[in-house]
Each structure stands twice: as C-alpha cells, then as structure tokens.
Short mmCIF file of C-alpha atoms in Angstrom, two decimals:
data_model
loop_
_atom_site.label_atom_id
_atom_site.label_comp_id
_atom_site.label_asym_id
_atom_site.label_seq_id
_atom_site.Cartn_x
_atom_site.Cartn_y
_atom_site.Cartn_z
CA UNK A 424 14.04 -9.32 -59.42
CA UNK A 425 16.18 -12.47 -58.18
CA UNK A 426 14.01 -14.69 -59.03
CA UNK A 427 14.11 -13.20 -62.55
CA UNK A 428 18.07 -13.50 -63.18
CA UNK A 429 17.72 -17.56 -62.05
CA UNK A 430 15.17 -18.44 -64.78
CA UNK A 431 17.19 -16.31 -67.10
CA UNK A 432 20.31 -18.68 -66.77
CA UNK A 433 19.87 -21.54 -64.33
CA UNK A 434 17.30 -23.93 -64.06
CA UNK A 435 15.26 -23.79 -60.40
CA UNK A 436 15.75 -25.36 -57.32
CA UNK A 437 13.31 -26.78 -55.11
CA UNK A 438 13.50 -26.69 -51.44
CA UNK A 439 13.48 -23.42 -48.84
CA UNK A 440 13.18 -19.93 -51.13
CA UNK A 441 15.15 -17.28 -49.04
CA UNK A 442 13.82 -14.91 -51.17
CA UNK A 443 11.23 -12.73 -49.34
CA UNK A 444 13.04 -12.58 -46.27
CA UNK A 445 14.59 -9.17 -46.72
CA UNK A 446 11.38 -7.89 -47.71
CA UNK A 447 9.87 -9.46 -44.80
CA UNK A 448 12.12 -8.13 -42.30
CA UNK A 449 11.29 -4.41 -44.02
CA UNK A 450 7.67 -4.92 -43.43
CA UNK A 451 7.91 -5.68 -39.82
CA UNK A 452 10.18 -2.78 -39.10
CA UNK A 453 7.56 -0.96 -40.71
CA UNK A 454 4.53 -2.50 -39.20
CA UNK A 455 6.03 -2.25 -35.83
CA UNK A 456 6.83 1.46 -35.79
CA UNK A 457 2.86 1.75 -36.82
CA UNK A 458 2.51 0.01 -33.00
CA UNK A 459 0.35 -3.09 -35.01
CA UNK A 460 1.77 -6.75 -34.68
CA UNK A 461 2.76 -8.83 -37.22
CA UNK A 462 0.78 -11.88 -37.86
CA UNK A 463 1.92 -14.81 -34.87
CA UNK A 464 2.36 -18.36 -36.40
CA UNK A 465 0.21 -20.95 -34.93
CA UNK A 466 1.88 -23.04 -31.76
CA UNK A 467 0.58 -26.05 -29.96
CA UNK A 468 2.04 -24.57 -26.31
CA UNK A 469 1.63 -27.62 -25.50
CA UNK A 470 1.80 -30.80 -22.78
CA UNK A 471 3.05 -33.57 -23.83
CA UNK A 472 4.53 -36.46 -21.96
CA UNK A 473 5.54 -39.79 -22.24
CA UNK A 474 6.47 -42.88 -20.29
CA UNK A 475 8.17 -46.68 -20.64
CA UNK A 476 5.51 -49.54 -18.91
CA UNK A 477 6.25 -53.35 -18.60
CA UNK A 478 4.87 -54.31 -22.30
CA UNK A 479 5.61 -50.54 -23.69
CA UNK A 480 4.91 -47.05 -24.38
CA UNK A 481 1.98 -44.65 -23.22
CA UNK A 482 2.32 -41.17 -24.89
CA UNK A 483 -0.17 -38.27 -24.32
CA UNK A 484 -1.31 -34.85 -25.26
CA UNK A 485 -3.48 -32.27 -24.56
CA UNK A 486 -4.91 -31.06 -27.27
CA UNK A 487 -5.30 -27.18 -27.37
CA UNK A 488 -3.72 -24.99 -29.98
CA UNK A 489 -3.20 -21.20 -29.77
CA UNK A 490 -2.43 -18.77 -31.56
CA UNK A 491 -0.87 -15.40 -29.50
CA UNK A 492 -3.77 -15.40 -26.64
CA UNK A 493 -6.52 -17.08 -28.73
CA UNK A 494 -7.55 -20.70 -29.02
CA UNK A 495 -7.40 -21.41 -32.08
CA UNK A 496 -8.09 -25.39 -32.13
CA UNK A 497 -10.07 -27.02 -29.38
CA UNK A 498 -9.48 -30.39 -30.21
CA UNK A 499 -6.50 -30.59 -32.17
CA UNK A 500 -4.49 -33.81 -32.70
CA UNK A 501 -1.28 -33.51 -31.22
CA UNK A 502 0.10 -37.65 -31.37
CA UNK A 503 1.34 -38.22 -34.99
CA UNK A 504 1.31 -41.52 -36.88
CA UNK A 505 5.31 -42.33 -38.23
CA UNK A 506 5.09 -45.62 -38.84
CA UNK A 507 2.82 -48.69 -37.34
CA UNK A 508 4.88 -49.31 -34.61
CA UNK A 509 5.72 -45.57 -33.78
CA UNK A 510 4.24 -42.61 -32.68
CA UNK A 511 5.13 -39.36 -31.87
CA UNK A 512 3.75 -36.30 -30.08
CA UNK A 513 4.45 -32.53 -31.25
CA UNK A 514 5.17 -29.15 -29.33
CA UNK A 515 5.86 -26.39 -30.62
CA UNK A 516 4.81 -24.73 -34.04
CA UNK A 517 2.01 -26.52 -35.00
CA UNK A 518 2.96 -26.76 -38.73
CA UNK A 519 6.83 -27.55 -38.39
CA UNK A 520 5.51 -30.52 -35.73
CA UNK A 521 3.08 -31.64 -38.63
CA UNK A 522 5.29 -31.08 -41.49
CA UNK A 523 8.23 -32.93 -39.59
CA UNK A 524 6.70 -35.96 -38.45
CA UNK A 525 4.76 -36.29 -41.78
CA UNK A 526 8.25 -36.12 -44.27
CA UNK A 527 9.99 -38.87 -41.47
CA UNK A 528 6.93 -40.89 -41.87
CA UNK A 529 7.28 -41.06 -45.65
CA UNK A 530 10.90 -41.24 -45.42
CA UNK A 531 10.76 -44.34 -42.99
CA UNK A 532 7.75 -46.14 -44.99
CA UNK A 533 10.29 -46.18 -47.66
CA UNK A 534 13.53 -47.20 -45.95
CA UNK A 535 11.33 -50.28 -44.40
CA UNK A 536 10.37 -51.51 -47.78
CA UNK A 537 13.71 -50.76 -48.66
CA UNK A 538 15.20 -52.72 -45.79
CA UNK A 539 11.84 -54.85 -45.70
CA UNK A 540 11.87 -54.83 -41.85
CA UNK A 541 9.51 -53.01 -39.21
CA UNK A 542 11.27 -49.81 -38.27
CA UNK A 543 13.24 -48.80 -35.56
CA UNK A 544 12.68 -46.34 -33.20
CA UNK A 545 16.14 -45.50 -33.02
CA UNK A 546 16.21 -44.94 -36.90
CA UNK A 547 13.20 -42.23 -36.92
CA UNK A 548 15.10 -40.62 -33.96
CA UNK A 549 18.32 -40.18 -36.44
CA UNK A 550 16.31 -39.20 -39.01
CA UNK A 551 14.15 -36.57 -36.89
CA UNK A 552 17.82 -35.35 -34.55
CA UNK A 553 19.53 -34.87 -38.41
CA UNK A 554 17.09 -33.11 -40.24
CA UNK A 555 16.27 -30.20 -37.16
CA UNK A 556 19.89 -29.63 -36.65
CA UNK A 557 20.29 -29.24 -40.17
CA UNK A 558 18.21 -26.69 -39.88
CA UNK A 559 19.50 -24.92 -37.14
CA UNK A 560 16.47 -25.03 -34.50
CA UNK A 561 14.41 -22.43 -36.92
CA UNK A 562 12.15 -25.63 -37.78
CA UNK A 563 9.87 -25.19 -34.23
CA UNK A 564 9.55 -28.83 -33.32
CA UNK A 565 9.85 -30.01 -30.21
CA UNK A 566 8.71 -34.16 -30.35
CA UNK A 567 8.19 -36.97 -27.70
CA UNK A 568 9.06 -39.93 -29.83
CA UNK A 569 7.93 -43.52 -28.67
CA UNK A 570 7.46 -46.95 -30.16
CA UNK A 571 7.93 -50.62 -29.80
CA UNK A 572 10.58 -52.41 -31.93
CA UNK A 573 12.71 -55.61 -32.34
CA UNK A 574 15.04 -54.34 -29.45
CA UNK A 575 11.74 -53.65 -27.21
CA UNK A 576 10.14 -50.15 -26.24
CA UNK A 577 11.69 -47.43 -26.87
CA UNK A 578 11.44 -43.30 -25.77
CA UNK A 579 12.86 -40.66 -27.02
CA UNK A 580 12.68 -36.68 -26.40
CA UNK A 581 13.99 -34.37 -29.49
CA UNK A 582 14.05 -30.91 -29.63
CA UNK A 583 13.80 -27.98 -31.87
CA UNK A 584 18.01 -27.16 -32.57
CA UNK A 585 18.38 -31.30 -32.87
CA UNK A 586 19.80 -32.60 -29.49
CA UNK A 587 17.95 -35.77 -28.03
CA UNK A 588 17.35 -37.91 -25.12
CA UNK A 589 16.58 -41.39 -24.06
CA UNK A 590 15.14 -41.68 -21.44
CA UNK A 591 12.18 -43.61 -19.61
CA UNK A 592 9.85 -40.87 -18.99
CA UNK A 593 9.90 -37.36 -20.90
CA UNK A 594 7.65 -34.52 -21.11
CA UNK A 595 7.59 -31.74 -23.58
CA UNK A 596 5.96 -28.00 -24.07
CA UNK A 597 4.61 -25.25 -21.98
CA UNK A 598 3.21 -27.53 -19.15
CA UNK A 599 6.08 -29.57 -18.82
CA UNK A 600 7.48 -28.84 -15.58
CA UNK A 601 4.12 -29.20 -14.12
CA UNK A 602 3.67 -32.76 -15.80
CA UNK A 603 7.28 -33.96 -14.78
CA UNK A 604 6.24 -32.90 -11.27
CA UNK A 605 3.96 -35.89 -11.52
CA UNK A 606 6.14 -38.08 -13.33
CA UNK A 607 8.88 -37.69 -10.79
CA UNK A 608 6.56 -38.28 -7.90
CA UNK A 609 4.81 -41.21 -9.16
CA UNK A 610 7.23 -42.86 -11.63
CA UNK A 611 7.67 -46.69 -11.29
CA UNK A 612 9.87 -49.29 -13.19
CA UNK A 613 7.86 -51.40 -15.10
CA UNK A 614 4.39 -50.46 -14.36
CA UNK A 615 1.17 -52.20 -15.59
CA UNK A 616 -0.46 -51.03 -18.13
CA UNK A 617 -3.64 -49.18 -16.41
CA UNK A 618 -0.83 -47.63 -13.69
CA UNK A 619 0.91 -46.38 -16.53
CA UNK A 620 -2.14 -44.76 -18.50
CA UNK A 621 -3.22 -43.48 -15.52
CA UNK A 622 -0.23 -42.04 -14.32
CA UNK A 623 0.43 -40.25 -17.79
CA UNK A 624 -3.52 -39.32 -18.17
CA UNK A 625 -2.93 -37.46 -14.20
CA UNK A 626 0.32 -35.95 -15.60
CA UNK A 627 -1.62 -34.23 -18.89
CA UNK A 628 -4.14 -33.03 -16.59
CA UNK A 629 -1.63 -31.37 -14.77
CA UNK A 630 -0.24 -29.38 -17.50
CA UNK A 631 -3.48 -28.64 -18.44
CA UNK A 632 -4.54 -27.02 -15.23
CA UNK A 633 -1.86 -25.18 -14.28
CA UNK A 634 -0.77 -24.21 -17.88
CA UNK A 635 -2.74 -21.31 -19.75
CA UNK A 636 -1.46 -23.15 -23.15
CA UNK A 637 -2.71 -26.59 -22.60
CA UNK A 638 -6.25 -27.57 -22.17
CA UNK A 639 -9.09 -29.22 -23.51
CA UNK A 640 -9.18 -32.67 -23.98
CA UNK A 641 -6.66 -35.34 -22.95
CA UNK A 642 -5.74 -37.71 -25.69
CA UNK A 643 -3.37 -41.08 -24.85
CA UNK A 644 -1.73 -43.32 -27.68
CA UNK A 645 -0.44 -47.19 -25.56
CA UNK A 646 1.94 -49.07 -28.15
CA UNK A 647 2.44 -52.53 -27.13
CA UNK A 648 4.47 -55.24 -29.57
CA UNK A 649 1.69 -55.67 -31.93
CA UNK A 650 -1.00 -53.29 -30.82
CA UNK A 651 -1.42 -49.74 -31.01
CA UNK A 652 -4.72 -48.14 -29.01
CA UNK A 653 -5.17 -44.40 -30.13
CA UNK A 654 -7.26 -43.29 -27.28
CA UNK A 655 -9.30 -39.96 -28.65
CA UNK A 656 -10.06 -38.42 -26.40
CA UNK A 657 -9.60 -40.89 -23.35
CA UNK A 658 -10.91 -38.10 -21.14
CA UNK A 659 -12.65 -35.22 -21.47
CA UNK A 660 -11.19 -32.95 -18.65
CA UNK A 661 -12.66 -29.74 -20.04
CA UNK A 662 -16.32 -30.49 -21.06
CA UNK A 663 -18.26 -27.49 -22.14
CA UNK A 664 -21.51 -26.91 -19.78
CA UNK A 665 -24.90 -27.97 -20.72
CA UNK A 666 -27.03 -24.82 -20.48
CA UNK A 667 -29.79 -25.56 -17.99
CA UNK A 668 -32.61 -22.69 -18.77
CA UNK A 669 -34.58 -23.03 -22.01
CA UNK A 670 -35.98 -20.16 -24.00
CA UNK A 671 -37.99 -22.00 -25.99
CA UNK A 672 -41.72 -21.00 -25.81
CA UNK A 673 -44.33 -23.72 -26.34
CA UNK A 674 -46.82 -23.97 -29.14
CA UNK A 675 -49.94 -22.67 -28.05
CA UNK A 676 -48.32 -20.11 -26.03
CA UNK A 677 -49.64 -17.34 -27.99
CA UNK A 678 -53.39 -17.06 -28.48
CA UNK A 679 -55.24 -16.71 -31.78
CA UNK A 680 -57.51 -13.74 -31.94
CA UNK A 681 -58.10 -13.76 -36.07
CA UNK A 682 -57.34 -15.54 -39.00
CA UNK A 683 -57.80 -14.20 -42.59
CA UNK A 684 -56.54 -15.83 -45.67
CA UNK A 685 -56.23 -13.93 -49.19
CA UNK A 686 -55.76 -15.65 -52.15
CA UNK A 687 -53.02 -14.82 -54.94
CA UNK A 688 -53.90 -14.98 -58.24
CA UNK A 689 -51.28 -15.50 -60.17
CA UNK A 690 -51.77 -15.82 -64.02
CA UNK A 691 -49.82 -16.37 -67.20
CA UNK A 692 -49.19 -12.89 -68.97
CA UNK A 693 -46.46 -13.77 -71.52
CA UNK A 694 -44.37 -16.25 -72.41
CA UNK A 695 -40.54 -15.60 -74.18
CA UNK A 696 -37.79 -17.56 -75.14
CA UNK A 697 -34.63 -16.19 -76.01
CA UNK A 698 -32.08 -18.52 -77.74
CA UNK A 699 -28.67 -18.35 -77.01
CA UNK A 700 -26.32 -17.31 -79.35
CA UNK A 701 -24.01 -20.20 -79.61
CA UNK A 702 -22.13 -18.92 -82.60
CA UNK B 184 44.31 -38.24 -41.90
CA UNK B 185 43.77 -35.79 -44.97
CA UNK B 186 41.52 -33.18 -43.96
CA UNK B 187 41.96 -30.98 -47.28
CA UNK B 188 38.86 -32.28 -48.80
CA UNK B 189 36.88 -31.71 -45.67
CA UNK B 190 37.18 -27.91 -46.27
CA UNK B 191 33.56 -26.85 -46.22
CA UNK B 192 31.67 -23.94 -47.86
CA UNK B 193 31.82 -20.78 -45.49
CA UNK B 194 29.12 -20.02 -43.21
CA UNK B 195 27.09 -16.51 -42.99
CA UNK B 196 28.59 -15.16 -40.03
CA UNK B 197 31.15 -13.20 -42.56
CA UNK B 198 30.73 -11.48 -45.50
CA UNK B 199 31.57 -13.78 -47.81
CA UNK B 200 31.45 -13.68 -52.03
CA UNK B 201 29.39 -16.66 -52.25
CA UNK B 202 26.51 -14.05 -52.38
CA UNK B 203 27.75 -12.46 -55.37
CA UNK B 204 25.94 -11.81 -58.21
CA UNK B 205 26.73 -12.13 -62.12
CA UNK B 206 29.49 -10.56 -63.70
CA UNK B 207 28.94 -9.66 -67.46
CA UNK B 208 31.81 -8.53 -70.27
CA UNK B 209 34.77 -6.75 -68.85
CA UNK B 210 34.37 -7.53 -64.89
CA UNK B 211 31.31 -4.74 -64.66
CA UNK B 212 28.20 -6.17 -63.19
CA UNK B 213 25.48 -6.99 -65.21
CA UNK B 214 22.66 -4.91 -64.56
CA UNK B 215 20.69 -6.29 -68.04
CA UNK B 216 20.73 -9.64 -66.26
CA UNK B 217 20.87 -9.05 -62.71
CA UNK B 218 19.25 -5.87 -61.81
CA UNK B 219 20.05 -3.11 -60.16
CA UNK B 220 22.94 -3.55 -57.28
CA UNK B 221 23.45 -2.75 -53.75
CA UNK B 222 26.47 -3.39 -51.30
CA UNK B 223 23.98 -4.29 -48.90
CA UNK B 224 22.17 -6.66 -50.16
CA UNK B 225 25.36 -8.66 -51.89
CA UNK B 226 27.15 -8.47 -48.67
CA UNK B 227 25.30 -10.59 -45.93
CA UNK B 228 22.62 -13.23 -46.92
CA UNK B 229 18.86 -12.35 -46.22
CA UNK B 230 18.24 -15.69 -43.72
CA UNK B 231 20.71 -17.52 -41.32
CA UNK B 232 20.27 -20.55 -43.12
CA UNK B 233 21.18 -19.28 -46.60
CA UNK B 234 24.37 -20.02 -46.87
CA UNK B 235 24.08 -23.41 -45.58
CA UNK B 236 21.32 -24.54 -47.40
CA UNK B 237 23.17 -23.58 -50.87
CA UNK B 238 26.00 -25.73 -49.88
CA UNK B 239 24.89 -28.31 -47.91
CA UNK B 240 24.28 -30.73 -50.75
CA UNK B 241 27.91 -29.78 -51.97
CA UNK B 242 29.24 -29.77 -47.99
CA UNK B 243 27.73 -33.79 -47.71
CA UNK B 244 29.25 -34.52 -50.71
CA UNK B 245 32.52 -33.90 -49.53
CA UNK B 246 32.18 -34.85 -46.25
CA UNK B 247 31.26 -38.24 -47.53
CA UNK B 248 33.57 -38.83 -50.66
CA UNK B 249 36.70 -37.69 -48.35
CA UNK B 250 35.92 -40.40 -45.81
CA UNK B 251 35.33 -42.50 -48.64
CA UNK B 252 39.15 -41.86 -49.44
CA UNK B 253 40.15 -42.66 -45.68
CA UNK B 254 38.41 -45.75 -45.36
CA UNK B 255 39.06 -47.19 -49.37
CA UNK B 256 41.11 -45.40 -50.76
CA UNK B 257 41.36 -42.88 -53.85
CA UNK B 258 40.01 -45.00 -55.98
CA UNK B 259 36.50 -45.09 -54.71
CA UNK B 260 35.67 -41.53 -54.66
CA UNK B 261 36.90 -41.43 -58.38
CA UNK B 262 34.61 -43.86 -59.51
CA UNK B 263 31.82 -42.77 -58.12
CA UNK B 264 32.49 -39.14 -58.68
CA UNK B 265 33.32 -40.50 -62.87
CA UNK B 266 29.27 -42.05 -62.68
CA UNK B 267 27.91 -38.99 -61.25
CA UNK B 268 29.63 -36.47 -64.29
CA UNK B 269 27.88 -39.66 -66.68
CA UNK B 270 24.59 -39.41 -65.18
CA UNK B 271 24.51 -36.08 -65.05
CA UNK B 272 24.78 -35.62 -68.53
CA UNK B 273 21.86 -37.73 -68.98
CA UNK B 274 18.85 -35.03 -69.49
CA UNK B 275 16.64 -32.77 -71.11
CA UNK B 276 17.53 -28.99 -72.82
CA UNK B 277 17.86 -26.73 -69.30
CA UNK B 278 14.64 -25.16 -69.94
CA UNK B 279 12.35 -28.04 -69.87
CA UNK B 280 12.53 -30.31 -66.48
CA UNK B 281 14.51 -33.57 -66.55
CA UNK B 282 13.83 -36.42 -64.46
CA UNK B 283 17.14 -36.86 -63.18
CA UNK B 284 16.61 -40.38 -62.38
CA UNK B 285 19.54 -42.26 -63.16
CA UNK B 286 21.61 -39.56 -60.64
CA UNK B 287 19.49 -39.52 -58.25
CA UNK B 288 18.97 -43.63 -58.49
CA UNK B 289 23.36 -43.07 -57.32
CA UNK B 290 22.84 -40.63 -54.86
CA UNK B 291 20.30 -42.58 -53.15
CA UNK B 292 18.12 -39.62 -53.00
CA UNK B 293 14.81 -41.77 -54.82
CA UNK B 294 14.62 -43.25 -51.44
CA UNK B 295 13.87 -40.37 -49.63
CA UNK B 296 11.75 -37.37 -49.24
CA UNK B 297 12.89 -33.85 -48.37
CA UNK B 298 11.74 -30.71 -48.14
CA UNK B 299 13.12 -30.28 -51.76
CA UNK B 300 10.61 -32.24 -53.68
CA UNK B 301 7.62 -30.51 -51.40
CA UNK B 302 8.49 -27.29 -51.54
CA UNK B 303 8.99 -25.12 -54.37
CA UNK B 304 8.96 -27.79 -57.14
CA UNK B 305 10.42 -26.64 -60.20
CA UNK B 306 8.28 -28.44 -61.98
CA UNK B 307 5.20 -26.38 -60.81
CA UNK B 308 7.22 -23.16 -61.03
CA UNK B 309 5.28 -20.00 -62.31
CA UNK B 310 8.43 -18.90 -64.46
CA UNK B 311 9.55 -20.45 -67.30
CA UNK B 312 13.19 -19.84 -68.39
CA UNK B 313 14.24 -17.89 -71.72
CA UNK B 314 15.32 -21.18 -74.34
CA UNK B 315 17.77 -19.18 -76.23
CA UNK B 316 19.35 -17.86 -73.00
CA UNK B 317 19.44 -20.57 -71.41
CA UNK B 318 21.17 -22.87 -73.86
CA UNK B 319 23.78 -19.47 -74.29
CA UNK B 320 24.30 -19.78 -70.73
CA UNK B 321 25.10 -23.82 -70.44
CA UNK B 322 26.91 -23.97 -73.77
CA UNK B 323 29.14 -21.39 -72.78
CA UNK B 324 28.68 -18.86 -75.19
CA UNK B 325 27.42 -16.25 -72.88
#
C-alpha cells in the first residue's frame, strides 16, 4: 500500500526499504504465540584473532558457520580480501561481515585509483568505523582488520555499533576470550614470522576447542610489505575419520548355480510422423 | 560559531510528523492516494533506523555546508549549493530514470559505492510510476 502512494508521486529510492518491518514484527508475535521460531539468520560465532610480527601481520580464522545449533558451513571462508595489501577477518552475521567488507573493498579500489596510491589501513578502518555507526550496530559485523602500508603494519579491531581499536594483538567472536588467553600468555614484541604464525595458529585452536561455535579448520592470512600468503587451510585441526571396516563384498563371493539367457525380439510394427503445426 | 545550520532532522525516539502522510484538498487526508490511515502506524516509524536513514543524506549535507561557512565563509556554501539546484535540473521526465551524473559527479558520490546503488535499485524496480501523475505531482498542479 506504501509502496503504491511513492510510485504514484515520487520517483524511488534505492538503499534500505523499511517497508516490511511492521509486517514482520506482526508475524513473529504471531509465530511465537504458536510456540514455533522464527527463521535465525546465519552467524559465523566465530574465532578470530590477529597479531603485529617484525615484517607484519598474521590474521586467522576458524572457519565454522552456524546457524541456531546447526553447522551450517564446514569450511567457510572467514578472512576477506579489501584491497592487496589488506585483509580482514569477519564475526558475526555472516552476510553483514560479507556484504561489509565487500562494499569497502569496492569503495577503496576506487579511492586508490582516485588517489593513485596503495591504500591505507587506516583509511579502510574510517571507512568500515563510519559506515557501522551509521547504522547503528544493526549491521552484525564484528571485523579484525590488518594490513601493511606506507606507514608499516597495521591492526585494527572494529565492531558491530562502530567503535575501534588499535592495537597489536586483537581477537574477535565467540572464542575470543579463550584465544586472548593465549595471546596474553605468549605475546612477544616483534616476533619472527614462524613464532608469530604459530602463536596465532595455537590461539585459533583454542577457540576452537573450547568454543561450541568455532571449529573445523584453521585458516591463517601473513601480509608482509609486498607479499600476501593466504594459508587455506594451514591446519586441519578437525579432520573427519577414515572409516576403517569395509562392506564391500568381493566378486566371486557369490556362487553361480544357473545361467539362462532369453532373447527379445523386438520388431518394427509401425512407423508415424506427426508434423508440427508451426502455423 | 553559528550552530543554526547544524540543526539536524529529529530522531525516532519521539513521535515526530516527519512520518506523515499526504494531505489532499482542504487539509483531509488523502485516502485515493495514500490508503487507508491509522494513528498507529503514522505515529512511530516501523525500524530504528528510519528516521535516520531518510535524513541522513539531508543531515551530511548540512553538517558539511555549515562548516563550510565556518571555515570559508558564506560564500562557499552558496556556490556550491547554486551548482547543485543547476545540476539537478539536468534530467529525464520523473517517471523514466535519469542518470544523475553531473550531481552526483559534485557530490562526489561516483566515487563510491553504498548500499544505495546495491540495494533496491530503482532502476530494476517492479513498479513503474503513473506519467500523468507524476508530471501533476512535480509541476505542481496536484
């Protein structure tokens, strides 16, 4: 019905369309006094972590994605391409994280050949803080941003209502706490490069262990000025088992007592053809 | 410093009028255009971010042309605001879609991508405005 008057007299709009959300909120009253649930949007509940080494940055993920108290991805991709110099990890509602990092991506491929300059990590943070707070935290993202730039390596923690962090190691999601726990035992300045993927690859594995929402696979991302290694998967923490019985019977196994064959004869009674009627 | 331009659009956590709908001839609301009525539903916006997303455009314009003012002066604002009313009149009958380039060449926005040129783009719309009405509506006469 509103969507009727607008086309009557003022051209559309593009962007957010507020439109069903009063009819959404009526349906879920409704649902939920039937005792069924609503559809649950699909989250990352997530670990994701990252850390500031000698040369640069070592993010990581897990990479298990649920939905309520299903799996619903066992080998997602949780470490985001923005630009080639930056990465960035996602927690949080899986779309929003993809969504985000994918429009600040686009956004800062343009402002470089704009400014015709590798971008900053500190730019893609502004972008990223602006555009969540703008939407007042209902955008689910919660992001471990990390890259190497002009001004060296750089690591940054957002969350979802806009507020962020620099700081030289961050974690993010569900199995945070028990991936910090790591961080702050372990944490050096200026590790070497294996120390650090280590240490970060030991601090995933935590979250995924002790956290029901993280699991699977552990996935690391080492950005370096120059040189980016996407590490998928870098370690398999959670391999499926290899069934050991087989129940598979031989050939041969059965004996053959008789054999008859009977021929078909098939032969050609009639033969029609119908044209179509292409008229 | 002047702080009357800086006067934003008001937020949602009031009932404001900004959800209003159409009045027709003699201050009665229109139900031919605009449907049926309800208190409720013209009172307090469906979504928290209603509000704010109708004005934020309008709310970063201001913010921006009134620290324009501070920092150069009046004249500044006033020519840029006097290029924006002479792009803007740069396009297509309402019903059918205009490019808007040369405004949004000004406005800096063909530089950037937002969630308004990925979601719900008008140009891909289902619904296709009334001509006649339309052209009542912008010309006045309605």
């Amino acid at each position: 019905r509103k969507m009727a008057t607008l086309s009557v007299c003022q051209p559309q709009l593009g962007g957010f369309s507020f439109e069903n959300c009063k009819r959404n909120a009526v349906l879920e009253a409704e649902v939920t006094k039937l005792g069924c649930n609503i559809p649950s949007a699909r989250k990352t509940g997530t670990t994701i972590c990252g850390v500031v080494f000698k040369d640069g940055i070592v993010l990581g993920a897990d990479t298990r994605a649920t939905e309520g108290m299903i799996v619903a991805d066992k080998n997602c991709s949780k470490i985001h391409y923005i630009s080639p110099n930056i990465y960035c990890c996602g927690a949080g509602t899986a779309a929003d994280t993809e969504m985000t990092t994918q429009i600040i991506s686009s956004n800062l491929e343009l402002h470089s050949l704009s400014t015709s300059r590798l971008p900053r990590v500190a730019t893609a943070n502004r972008m990223l803080k602006q555009m969540l707070f703008r939407y007042q935290g209902h955008i689910g993202a919660a992001l471990v941003l990390g890259g190497v730039d002009c001004n060296g390596p750089h690591l940054y923690s957002i969350y979802p209502h806009g507020s962020t962090d620099k700081l030289p190691y961050v974690t993010m999601g569900s199995g945070s706490l028990a991936a910090m726990a790591v961080f702050e035992d372990r944490y050096k300045q200026d590790m070497e490069e294996e120390d650090a993927k280590r240490l970060v690859r030991d601090a995933i594995a935590a979250g995924i262990f002790n956290d029901l929402g993280s699991g699977s696979n552990i996935d690391l991302c080492v950005i370096t000025k120059g040189r980016v290694d996407y590490l998928r998967p870098h370690d398999m923490a959670n391999k499926k088992g290899v069934r050991t019985g087989n129940y598979k019977y031989k050939q041969g196994t059965t004996g053959v007592l008789t054999k008859s064959v009977i021929k078909l004869d098939l032969e050609v009674v009639e033969e029609t053809v119908q044209t179509m009627d292409t008229s | 410093m002047n702080t009357r331009g800086l006067r934003s659009q008001p937020k949602d956590s009031v009932p404001v009028t900004g959800m209003g709908q159409q009045v027709g001839a003699y201050g009665v609301q229109d139900t031919l255009r605009s449907g049926f009525s309800s208190v409720k539903n013209e009172l307090l916006p469906s979504h928290a971010l209603e509000l704010s997303e109708k004005n934020f455009q309008l709310n970063q314009d201001k913010m921006n042309f009134s620290n324009l003012r501070n920092i150069q002066g009046l004249h500044a604002p006033l020519k840029l605001q006097m290029e924006y009313r002479a792009a803007r009149q740069i396009q297509r009958l309402p019903f059918l879609q205009s490019s808007h380039l040369a405004l949004d060449t000004l406005k800096g926005n063909d530089e950037s991508i937002s969630f308004e040129d990925i979601l719900n783009d008008p140009s891909q719309s289902e619904m296709v405005g009334e001509p006649h009405i339309m052209m009542e509506y912008k010309l006045g006469l309605m």
